[in-house]
Amino acid sequence: MQNLFDTDGEIEALAPGAMLLRGRALGVDAELLVAIEAVAKAAPFRHMVTPGGFEMSVAMTNCGAGGWITDRKAYRYTAEDPESGKPWPAMPAAFLALAGAAAAEAGFPNFVPDACLINRYETGARLSPHQDRDEADYGHPIVSVSLGVLATFQFGGSKRSDPMQKVALRHGDVVVWGGPSRLAFHGVLTLKDGEHLLTGRRRFNLTLRKAF
Ligand code: SIN
Ligand code: FE2
């Protein structure tokens, strides 16, 4: 399934160590969506609660050896889905392959993620600016894959007060950040109503990380 925006295939530098690879997931988009469906069958999407007591508007699930969760206690990685008590579903081979290739293209060779957070956004969902810092070793990059309805991604610096740039992320886009950008604040603005042929009125995001 091709978008055929004229930027597909381009690399856009967002900051040192942070790159947007336009359209890199287009060749495997259908495969990724089938795999997301299979993961969600075993570990359904759910709206988690933050330690502060807020229910997240983004619905989440995980696959891989570790899954990122939040509850009233803390943000953390767990080996089991707390809803079922069973291990998170295995990381699909297509996720590993795309993450490794995208990280290498962005200058981070040999990236092997062991955790994938899958975010599902419906109209009105948003993710406020945060750092990904629950992982053991910040030497590994983050690989983020966008599927479905277009979203506005915010990407800033390592301080919350640093200015944030806004970037439109389309179906098939991949963002990689590591090195000097590993702890950059990032977020997603409120998803506007929209439609994509493969996902309907939703956006999915895969966040691939080496957590352990
Ligand atoms: C995240 O930071 O976990 C998700 C980012 C995105 O949805 O693009
Ligand atoms: Fe994040």
Tab-separated table of C-alpha atoms in Angstrom, residues 45-168:
chain	number	residue	atom	x	y	z
A	45	PHE	CA	-5.603	-2.548	24.029
A	46	ARG	CA	-6.436	-0.836	27.307
A	47	HIS	CA	-6.446	2.661	28.750
A	48	MET	CA	-3.881	2.688	31.543
A	49	VAL	CA	-3.881	4.994	34.556
A	50	THR	CA	-0.933	7.202	35.472
A	51	PRO	CA	0.533	7.325	38.996
A	52	GLY	CA	-1.202	10.702	39.253
A	53	GLY	CA	-4.567	9.008	38.684
A	54	PHE	CA	-5.314	10.106	35.113
A	55	GLU	CA	-6.633	7.637	32.551
A	56	MET	CA	-4.621	7.886	29.335
A	57	SER	CA	-6.569	8.796	26.196
A	58	VAL	CA	-4.233	6.608	24.128
A	59	ALA	CA	-5.021	2.869	24.335
A	60	MET	CA	-1.938	0.669	24.711
A	61	THR	CA	-0.661	-2.869	24.528
A	62	ASN	CA	2.785	-4.422	24.173
A	63	CYS	CA	4.783	-7.209	22.636
A	64	GLY	CA	8.287	-8.485	23.249
A	65	ALA	CA	10.138	-9.636	26.376
A	66	GLY	CA	9.093	-6.469	28.174
A	67	GLY	CA	5.995	-4.317	28.058
A	68	TRP	CA	5.722	-0.723	29.254
A	69	ILE	CA	2.918	-0.148	31.709
A	70	THR	CA	1.639	2.485	34.067
A	71	ASP	CA	-0.706	2.139	37.023
A	72	ARG	CA	-1.284	4.000	40.283
A	73	LYS	CA	2.110	2.768	41.488
A	74	ALA	CA	4.618	3.653	38.748
A	75	TYR	CA	5.739	3.627	35.136
A	76	ARG	CA	7.749	0.462	34.454
A	77	TYR	CA	8.436	-2.548	32.251
A	78	THR	CA	6.921	-5.903	33.096
A	79	ALA	CA	7.492	-9.357	31.585
A	80	GLU	CA	3.809	-10.212	31.987
A	81	ASP	CA	0.631	-8.484	30.956
A	82	PRO	CA	-0.920	-7.528	34.304
A	83	GLU	CA	-4.409	-8.056	32.832
A	84	SER	CA	-3.804	-11.734	32.059
A	85	GLY	CA	-0.742	-12.657	34.111
A	86	LYS	CA	0.735	-14.134	30.929
A	87	PRO	CA	3.927	-13.054	29.129
A	88	TRP	CA	3.413	-10.313	26.540
A	89	PRO	CA	3.019	-11.718	22.999
A	90	ALA	CA	6.303	-12.301	21.162
A	91	MET	CA	7.764	-9.511	19.075
A	92	PRO	CA	6.724	-10.116	15.438
A	93	ALA	CA	9.655	-10.665	13.075
A	94	ALA	CA	8.452	-7.802	10.866
A	95	PHE	CA	8.777	-5.363	13.813
A	96	LEU	CA	12.348	-6.483	14.528
A	97	ALA	CA	13.384	-6.248	10.898
A	98	LEU	CA	11.933	-2.762	10.368
A	99	ALA	CA	13.355	-1.434	13.643
A	100	GLY	CA	16.827	-2.777	12.879
A	101	ALA	CA	16.855	-1.376	9.357
A	102	ALA	CA	15.526	2.049	10.389
A	103	ALA	CA	17.961	2.373	13.292
A	104	ALA	CA	20.874	1.410	11.037
A	105	GLU	CA	19.826	3.950	8.430
A	106	ALA	CA	19.736	6.602	11.150
A	107	GLY	CA	23.265	5.714	12.284
A	108	PHE	CA	22.541	3.194	15.055
A	109	PRO	CA	23.669	-0.233	13.790
A	110	ASN	CA	22.823	-3.520	15.535
A	111	PHE	CA	19.673	-2.288	17.256
A	112	VAL	CA	17.703	-5.260	18.603
A	113	PRO	CA	14.624	-4.097	20.529
A	114	ASP	CA	13.196	-6.313	23.266
A	115	ALA	CA	10.059	-4.253	23.920
A	116	CYS	CA	7.422	-2.720	21.682
A	117	LEU	CA	4.736	-0.432	23.032
A	118	ILE	CA	1.773	-0.273	20.659
A	119	ASN	CA	-0.265	2.914	20.925
A	120	ARG	CA	-3.741	3.281	19.470
A	121	TYR	CA	-5.093	6.799	18.982
A	122	GLU	CA	-8.711	7.560	18.221
A	123	THR	CA	-10.040	11.030	17.437
A	124	GLY	CA	-9.278	13.291	20.410
A	125	ALA	CA	-6.488	11.146	21.888
A	126	ARG	CA	-3.209	12.820	22.743
A	127	LEU	CA	0.087	12.081	24.451
A	128	SER	CA	1.562	14.899	26.485
A	129	PRO	CA	5.277	15.654	26.221
A	130	HIS	CA	7.489	13.165	28.069
A	131	GLN	CA	10.882	11.477	27.933
A	132	ASP	CA	11.300	7.735	27.373
A	133	ARG	CA	13.450	7.001	30.401
A	134	ASP	CA	12.272	3.744	31.932
A	135	GLU	CA	14.846	1.753	29.937
A	136	ALA	CA	18.036	0.335	31.468
A	137	ASP	CA	20.558	1.768	28.982
A	138	TYR	CA	20.128	5.047	27.085
A	139	GLY	CA	22.856	3.932	24.667
A	140	HIS	CA	20.122	2.370	22.535
A	141	PRO	CA	17.885	4.491	20.299
A	142	ILE	CA	14.091	4.625	20.120
A	143	VAL	CA	12.363	3.660	16.860
A	144	SER	CA	8.834	4.937	16.357
A	145	VAL	CA	6.584	3.791	13.488
A	146	SER	CA	3.395	5.628	12.479
A	147	LEU	CA	0.437	3.928	10.792
A	148	GLY	CA	-2.951	5.316	9.830
A	149	VAL	CA	-4.376	8.781	10.402
A	150	LEU	CA	-1.892	11.661	10.297
A	151	ALA	CA	-0.727	13.052	13.631
A	152	THR	CA	1.237	16.083	14.725
A	153	PHE	CA	4.342	14.971	16.602
A	154	GLN	CA	6.165	17.366	18.903
A	155	PHE	CA	9.895	16.973	19.337
A	156	GLY	CA	11.974	19.079	21.714
A	157	GLY	CA	15.208	18.854	23.662
A	158	SER	CA	16.349	17.164	26.851
A	159	LYS	CA	14.763	19.856	29.024
A	160	ARG	CA	11.004	20.228	29.337
A	161	SER	CA	11.386	23.970	28.736
A	162	ASP	CA	13.243	23.478	25.412
A	163	PRO	CA	11.247	24.608	22.363
A	164	MET	CA	9.390	21.871	20.520
A	165	GLN	CA	9.143	21.563	16.767
A	166	LYS	CA	5.972	20.202	15.213
A	167	VAL	CA	6.217	17.496	12.584
A	168	ALA	CA	3.369	15.868	10.646
